[in-house]
Each structure stands twice: as C-alpha cells, then as structure tokens.
CSV table of N, CA and C in Angstrom, one decimal:
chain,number,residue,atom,x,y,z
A,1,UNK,N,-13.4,94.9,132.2
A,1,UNK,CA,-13.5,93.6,132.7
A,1,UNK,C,-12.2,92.8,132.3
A,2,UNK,N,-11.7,91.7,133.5
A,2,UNK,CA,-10.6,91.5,133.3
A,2,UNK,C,-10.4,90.3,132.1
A,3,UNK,N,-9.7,90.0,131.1
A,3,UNK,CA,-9.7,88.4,130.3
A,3,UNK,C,-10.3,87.2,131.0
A,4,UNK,N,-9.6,86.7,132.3
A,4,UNK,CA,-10.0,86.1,132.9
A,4,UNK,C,-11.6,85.9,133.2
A,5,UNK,N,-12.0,87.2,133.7
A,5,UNK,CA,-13.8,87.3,133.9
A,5,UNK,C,-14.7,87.1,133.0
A,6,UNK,N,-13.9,87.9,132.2
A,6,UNK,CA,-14.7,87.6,130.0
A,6,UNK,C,-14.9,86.2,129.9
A,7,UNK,N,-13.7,85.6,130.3
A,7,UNK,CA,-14.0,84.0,129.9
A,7,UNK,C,-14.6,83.2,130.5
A,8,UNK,N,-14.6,83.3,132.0
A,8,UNK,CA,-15.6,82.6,133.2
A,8,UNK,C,-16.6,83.4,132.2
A,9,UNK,N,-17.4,84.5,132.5
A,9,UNK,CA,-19.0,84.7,131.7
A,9,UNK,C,-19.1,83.8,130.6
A,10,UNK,N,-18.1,83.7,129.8
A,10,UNK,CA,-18.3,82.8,128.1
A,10,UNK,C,-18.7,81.2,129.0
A,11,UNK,N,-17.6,80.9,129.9
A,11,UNK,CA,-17.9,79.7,130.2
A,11,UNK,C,-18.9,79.7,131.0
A,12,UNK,N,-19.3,80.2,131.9
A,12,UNK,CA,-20.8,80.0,132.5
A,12,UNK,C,-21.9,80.7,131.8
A,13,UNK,N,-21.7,80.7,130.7
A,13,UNK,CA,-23.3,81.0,129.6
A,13,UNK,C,-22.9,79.5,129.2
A,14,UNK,N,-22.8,78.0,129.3
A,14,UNK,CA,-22.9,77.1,128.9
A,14,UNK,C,-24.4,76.9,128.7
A,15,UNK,N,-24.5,75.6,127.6
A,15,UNK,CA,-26.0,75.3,126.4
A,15,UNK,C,-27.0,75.4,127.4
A,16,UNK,N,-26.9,74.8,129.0
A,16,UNK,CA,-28.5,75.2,129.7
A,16,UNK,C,-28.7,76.7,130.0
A,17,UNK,N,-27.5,77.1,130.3
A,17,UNK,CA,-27.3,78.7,131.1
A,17,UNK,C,-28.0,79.7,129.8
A,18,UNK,N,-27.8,78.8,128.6
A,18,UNK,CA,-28.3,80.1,127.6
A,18,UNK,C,-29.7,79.2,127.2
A,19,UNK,N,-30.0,78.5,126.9
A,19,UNK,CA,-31.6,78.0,126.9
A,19,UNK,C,-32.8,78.6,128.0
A,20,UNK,N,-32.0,78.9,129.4
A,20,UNK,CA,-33.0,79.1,130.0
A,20,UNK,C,-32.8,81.0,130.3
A,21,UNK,N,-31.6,81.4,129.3
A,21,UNK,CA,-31.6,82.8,129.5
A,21,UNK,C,-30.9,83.2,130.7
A,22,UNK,N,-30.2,82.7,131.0
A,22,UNK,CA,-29.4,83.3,132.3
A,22,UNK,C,-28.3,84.3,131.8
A,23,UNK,N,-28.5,85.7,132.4
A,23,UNK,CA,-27.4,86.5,132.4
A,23,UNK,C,-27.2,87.1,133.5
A,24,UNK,N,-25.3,86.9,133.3
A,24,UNK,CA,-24.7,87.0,135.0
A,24,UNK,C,-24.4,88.9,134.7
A,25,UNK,N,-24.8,89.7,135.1
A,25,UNK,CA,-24.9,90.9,135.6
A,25,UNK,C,-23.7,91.0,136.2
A,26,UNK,N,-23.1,90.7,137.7
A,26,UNK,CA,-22.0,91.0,138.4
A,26,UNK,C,-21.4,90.0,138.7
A,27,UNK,N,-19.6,89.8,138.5
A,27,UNK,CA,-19.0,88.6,139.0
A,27,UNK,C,-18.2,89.0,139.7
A,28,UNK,N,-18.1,88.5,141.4
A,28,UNK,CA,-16.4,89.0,141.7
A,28,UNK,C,-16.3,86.9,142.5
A,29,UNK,N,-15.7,87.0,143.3
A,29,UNK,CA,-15.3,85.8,143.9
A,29,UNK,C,-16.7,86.1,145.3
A,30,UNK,N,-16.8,86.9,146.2
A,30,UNK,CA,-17.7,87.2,147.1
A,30,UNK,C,-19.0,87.5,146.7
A,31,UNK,N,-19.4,88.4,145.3
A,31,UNK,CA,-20.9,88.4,145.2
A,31,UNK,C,-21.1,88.4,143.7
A,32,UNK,N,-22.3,87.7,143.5
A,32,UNK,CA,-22.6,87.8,142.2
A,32,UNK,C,-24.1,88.0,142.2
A,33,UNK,N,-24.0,88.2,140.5
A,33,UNK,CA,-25.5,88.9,140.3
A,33,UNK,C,-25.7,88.6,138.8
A,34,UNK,N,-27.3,87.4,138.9
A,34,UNK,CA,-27.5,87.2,137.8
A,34,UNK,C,-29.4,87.5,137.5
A,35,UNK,N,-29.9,87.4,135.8
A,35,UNK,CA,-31.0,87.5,135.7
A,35,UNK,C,-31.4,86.6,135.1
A,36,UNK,N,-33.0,86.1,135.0
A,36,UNK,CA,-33.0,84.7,134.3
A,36,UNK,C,-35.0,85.3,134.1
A,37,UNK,N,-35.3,84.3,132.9
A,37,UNK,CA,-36.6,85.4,132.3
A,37,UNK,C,-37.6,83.7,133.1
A,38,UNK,N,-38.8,84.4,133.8
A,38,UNK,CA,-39.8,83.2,134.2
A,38,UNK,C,-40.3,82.5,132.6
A,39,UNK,N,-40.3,83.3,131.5
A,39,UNK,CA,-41.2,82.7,130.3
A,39,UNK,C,-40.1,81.7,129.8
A,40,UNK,N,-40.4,81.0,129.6
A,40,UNK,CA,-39.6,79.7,129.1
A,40,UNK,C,-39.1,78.7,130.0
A,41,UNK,N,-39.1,79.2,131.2
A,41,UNK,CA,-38.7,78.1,132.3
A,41,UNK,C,-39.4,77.9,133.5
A,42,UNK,N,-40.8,77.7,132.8
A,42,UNK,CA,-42.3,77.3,133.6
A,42,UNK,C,-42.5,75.9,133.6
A,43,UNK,N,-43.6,75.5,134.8
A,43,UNK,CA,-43.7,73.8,134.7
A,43,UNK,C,-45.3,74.1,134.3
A,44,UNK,N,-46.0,73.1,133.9
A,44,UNK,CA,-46.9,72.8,133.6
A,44,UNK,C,-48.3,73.7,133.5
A,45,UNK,N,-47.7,74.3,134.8
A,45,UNK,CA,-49.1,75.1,135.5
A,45,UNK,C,-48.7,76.9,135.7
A,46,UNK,N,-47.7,77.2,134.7
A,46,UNK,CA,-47.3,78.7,134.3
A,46,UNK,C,-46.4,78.9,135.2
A,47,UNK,N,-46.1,78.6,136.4
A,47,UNK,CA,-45.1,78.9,137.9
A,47,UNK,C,-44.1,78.5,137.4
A,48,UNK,N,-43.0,79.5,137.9
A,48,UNK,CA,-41.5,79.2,137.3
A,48,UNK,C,-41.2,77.7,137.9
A,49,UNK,N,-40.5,76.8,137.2
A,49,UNK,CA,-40.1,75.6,137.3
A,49,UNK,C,-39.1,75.7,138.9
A,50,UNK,N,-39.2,75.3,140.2
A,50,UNK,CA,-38.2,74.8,140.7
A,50,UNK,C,-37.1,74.8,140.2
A,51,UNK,N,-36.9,73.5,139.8
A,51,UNK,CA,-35.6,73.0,139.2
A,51,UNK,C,-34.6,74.4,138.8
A,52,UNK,N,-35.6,75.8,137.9
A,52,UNK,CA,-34.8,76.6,137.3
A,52,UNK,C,-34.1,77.2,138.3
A,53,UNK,N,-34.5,77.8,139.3
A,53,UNK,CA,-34.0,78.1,140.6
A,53,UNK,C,-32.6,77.7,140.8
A,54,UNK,N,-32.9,76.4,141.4
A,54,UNK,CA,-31.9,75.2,141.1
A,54,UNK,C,-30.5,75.7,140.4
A,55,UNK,N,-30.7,75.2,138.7
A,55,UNK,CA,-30.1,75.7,138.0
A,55,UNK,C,-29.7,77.6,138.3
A,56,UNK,N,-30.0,78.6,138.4
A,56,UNK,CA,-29.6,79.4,138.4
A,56,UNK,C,-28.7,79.6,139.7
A,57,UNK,N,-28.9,79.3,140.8
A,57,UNK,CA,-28.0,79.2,141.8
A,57,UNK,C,-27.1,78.3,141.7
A,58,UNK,N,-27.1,77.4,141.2
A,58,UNK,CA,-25.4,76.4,140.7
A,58,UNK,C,-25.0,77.4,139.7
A,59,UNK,N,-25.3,77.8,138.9
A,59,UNK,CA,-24.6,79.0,137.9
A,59,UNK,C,-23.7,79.5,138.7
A,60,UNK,N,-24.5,80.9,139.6
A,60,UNK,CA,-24.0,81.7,140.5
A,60,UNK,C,-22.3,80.9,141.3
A,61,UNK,N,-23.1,80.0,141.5
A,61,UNK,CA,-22.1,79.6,142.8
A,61,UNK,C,-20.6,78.6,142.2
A,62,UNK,N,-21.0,78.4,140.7
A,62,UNK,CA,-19.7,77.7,140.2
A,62,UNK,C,-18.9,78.8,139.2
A,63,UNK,N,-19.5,79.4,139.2
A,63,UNK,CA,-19.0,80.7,138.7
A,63,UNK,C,-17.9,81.6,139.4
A,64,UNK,N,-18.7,82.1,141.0
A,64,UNK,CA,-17.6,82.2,142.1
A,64,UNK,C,-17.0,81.4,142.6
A,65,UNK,N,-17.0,80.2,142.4
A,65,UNK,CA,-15.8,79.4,142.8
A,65,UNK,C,-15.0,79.6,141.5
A,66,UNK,N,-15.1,79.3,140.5
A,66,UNK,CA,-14.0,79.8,139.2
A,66,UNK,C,-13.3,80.8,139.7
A,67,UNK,N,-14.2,81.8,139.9
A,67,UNK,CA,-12.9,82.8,140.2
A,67,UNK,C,-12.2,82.9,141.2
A,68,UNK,N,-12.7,82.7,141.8
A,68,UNK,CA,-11.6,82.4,143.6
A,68,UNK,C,-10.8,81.3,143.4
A,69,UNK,N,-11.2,80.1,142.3
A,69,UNK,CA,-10.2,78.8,142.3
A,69,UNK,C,-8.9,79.6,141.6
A,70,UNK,N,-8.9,80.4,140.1
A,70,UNK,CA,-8.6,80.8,139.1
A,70,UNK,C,-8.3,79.9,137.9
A,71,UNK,N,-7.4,80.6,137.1
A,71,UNK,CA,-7.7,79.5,135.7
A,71,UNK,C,-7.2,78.3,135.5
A,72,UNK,N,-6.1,78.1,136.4
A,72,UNK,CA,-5.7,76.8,136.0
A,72,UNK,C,-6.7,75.8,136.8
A,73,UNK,N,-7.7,76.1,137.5
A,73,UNK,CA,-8.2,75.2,138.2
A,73,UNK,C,-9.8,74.7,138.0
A,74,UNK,N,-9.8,73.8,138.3
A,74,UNK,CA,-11.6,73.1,137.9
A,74,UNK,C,-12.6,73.4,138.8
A,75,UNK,N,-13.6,73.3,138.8
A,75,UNK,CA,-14.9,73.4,140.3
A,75,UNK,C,-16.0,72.5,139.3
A,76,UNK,N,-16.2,71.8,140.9
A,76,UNK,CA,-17.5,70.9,140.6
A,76,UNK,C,-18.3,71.3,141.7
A,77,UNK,N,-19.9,71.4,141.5
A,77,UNK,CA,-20.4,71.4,142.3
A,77,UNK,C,-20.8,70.1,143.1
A,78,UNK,N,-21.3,69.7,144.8
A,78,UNK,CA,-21.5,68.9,145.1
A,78,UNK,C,-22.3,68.6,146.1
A,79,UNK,N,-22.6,69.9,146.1
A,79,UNK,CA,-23.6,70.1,147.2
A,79,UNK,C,-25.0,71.2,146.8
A,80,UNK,N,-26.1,70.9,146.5
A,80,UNK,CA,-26.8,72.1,146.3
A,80,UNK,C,-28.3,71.8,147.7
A,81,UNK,N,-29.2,72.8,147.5
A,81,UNK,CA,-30.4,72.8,148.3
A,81,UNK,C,-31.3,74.0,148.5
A,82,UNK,N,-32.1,74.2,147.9
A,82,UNK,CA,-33.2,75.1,147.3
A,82,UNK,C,-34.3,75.1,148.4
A,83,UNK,N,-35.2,76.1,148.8
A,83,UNK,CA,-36.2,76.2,149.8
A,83,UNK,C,-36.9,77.5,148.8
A,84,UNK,N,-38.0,76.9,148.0
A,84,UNK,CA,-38.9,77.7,147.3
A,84,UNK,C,-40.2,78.4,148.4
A,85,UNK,N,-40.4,79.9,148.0
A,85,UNK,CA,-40.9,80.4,149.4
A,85,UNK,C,-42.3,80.9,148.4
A,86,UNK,N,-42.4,81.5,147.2
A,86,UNK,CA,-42.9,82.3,146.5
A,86,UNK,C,-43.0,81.7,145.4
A,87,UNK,N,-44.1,82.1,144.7
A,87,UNK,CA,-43.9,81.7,143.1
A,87,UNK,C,-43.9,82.9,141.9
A,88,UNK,N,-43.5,82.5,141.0
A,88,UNK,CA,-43.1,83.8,139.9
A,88,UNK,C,-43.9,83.2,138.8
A,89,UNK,N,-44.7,84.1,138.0
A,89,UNK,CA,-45.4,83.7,136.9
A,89,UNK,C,-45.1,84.5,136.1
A,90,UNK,N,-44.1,85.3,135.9
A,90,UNK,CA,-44.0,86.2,134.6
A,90,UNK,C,-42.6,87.3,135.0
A,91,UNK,N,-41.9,87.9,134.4
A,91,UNK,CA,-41.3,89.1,134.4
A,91,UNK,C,-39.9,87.9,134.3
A,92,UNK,N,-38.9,88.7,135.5
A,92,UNK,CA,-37.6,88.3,135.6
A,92,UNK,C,-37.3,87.3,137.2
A,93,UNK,N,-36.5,86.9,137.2
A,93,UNK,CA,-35.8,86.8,138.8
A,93,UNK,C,-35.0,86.5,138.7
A,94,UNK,N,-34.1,87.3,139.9
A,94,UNK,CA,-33.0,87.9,140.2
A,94,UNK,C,-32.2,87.2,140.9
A,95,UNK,N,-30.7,86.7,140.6
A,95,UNK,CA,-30.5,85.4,142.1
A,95,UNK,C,-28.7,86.9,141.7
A,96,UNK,N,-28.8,86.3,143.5
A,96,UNK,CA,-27.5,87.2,144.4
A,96,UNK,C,-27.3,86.1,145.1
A,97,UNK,N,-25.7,85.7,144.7
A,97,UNK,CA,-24.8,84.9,145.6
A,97,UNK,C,-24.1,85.6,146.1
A,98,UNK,N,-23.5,85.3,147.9
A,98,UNK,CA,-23.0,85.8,148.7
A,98,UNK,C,-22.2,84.7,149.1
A,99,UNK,N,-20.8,85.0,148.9
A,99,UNK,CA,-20.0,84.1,149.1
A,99,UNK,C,-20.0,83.5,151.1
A,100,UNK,N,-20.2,81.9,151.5
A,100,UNK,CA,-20.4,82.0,152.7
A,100,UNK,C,-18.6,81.7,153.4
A,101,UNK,N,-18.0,81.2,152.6
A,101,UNK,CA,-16.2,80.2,152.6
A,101,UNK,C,-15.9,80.3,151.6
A,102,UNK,N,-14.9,80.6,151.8
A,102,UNK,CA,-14.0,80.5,150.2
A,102,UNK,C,-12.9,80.0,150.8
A,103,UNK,N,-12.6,78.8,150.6
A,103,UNK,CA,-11.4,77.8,151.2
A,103,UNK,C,-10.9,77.6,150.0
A,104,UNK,N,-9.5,76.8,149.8
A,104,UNK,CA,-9.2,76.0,149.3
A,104,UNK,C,-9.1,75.2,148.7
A,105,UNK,N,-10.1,74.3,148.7
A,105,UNK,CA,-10.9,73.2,148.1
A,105,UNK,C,-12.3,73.3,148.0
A,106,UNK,N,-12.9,73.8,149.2
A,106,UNK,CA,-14.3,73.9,148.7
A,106,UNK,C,-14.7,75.6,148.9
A,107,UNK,N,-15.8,75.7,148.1
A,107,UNK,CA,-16.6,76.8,148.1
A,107,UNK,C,-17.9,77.1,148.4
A,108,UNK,N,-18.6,78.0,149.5
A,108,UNK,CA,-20.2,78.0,150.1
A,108,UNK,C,-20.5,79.5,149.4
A,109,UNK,N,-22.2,79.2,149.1
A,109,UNK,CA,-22.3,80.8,148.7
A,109,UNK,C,-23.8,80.5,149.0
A,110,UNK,N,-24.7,81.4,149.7
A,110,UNK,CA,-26.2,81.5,149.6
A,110,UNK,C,-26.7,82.4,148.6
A,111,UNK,N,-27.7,82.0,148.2
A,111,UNK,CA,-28.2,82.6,147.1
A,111,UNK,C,-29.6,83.4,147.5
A,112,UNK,N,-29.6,84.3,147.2
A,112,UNK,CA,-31.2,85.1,147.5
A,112,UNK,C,-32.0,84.9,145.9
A,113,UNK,N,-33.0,84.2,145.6
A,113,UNK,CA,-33.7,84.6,144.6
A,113,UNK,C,-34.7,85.4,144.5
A,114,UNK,N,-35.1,86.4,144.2
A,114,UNK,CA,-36.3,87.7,144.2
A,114,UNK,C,-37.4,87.8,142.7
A,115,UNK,N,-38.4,87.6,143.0
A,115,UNK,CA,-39.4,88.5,141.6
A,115,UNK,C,-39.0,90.2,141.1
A,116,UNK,N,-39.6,90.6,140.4
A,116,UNK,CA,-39.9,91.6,140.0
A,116,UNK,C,-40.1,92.5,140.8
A,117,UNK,N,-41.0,92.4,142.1
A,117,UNK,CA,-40.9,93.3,143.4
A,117,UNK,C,-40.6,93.2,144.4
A,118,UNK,N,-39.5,92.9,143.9
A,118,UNK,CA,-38.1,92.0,145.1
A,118,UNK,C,-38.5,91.6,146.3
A,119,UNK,N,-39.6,90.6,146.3
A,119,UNK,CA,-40.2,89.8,147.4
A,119,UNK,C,-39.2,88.8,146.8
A,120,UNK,N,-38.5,87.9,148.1
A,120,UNK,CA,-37.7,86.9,147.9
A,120,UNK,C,-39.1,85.3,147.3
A,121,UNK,N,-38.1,84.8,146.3
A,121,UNK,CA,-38.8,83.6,146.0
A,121,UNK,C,-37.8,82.4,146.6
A,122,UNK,N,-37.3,82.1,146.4
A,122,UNK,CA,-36.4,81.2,146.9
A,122,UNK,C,-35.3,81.7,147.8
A,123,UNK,N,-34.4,80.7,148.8
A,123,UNK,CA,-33.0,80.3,149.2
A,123,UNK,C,-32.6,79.5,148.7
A,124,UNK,N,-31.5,79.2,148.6
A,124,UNK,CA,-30.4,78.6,147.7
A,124,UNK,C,-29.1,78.4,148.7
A,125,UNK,N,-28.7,76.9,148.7
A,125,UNK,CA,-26.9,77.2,149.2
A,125,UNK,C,-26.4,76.3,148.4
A,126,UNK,N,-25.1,76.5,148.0
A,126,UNK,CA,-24.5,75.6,147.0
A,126,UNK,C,-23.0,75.6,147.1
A,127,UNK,N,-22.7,74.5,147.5
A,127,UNK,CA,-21.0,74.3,147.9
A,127,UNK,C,-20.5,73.6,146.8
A,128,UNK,N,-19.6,73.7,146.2
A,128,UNK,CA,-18.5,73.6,145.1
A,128,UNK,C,-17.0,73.3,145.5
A,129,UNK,N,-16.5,72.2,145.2
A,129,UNK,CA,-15.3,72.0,144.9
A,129,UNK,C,-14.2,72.0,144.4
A,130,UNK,N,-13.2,72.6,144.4
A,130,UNK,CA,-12.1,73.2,143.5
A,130,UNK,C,-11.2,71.6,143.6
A,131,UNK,N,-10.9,71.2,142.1
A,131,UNK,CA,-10.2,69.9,142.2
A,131,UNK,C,-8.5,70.4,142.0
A,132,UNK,N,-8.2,69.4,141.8
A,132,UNK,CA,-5.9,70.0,142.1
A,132,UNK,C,-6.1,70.2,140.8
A,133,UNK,N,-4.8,71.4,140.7
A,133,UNK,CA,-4.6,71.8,139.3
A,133,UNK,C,-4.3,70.6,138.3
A,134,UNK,N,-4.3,70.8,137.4
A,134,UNK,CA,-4.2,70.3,136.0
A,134,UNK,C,-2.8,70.7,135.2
C-alpha cells in the first residue's frame, strides 16, 4: 500500500470513523470498500441508526475524493442524501462507493449499503469538494 493511502486510511479513521467502527477494506479514487458493525450504532429501537449510514458513506466518499484530489489538497463534503430501504439489527454492513465524476473541484460517488445477506439497505450519493491547494 502506497504512503500516501496509509495516510488517507489514518486520516479517515478520524474520532467518529473509529467510535462507530468503521473500517475502509479497499481504497482507490473509483471504488471503495468499507465495514461498519450495526451493535453500537443503533437508535432507540435496536435498528441501525440512519444517521450511521449517513456517516459511513461521507467516509467513503471523502476518502475518494482525497485521493483523486492528492496530498497537498483539502475535500469538504457538501452535498450528501441517503434513501434507507431495509433495516439491519445485528452483524455488519457493508457500504461500496462508486466513483460517479471525478472533476477537478468537485467529486460524486454513489454508495450501495448491504446487510449480512447482501440485501441492499440503503443508497447513498455524496459530492465533495476539493478546495485550491494550500
């Protein structure tokens, strides 16, 4: 794995990415591949929290913008939007970003999220902005 990829993973395991267990499995600029555990990041009523979703596909997607921006450069996300289909009450789920644009300044990627028997639980898209170098 290259320095550069080592360090995007260090930097997207930031304090939520590791509270809620997220580990990014595959990074390129076009696809990524992360895992995230349902126990700990349940709402009230045992069903994985929305929001985590949420969170895990801004992971994905500011992650592949890092690397397609590279290192001297920043990404903010600014766009997200989640469509929960399924619910998850236990095991893993799985989010795969598919890079949709990789421009310049901004970056699209759709996210598939899946349970344990890879029935999709959510969609995800999340566009990210690469700001001028520094």
């Amino acid at each position: 794995m290259s320095d550069f990829l080592e360090e995007i993973r260090k930097r997207g395991s930031g304090a939520l990415d590791k509270k809620m267990g997220i580990e990014i499995i595959e990074a390129s600029p076009n696809r990524l591949v992360a895992t995230m555990p349902v126990e700990g990041n349940t709402q009230p009523i045992g069903l994985l929290h929305g929001g985590a979703n949420v969170v895990l596909a801004e992971t994905l997607g500011s992650v592949g913008t890092q690397l397609h921006a590279g290192a001297n450069r920043r990404v903010v996300g600014v766009d997200i939007n989640a469509t929960h289909h399924k619910s998850a009450t236990s095991g893993i789920v799985t989010g795969v970003a598919t890079a949709v644009s990789l421009g310049k300044t901004l970056c699209c990627y759709e996210v598939e999220i899946t349970n344990d028997k890879g029935e999709r639980t959510c969609s995800a898209r999340i566009t990210c902005l690469i700001l001028a170098e520094r």
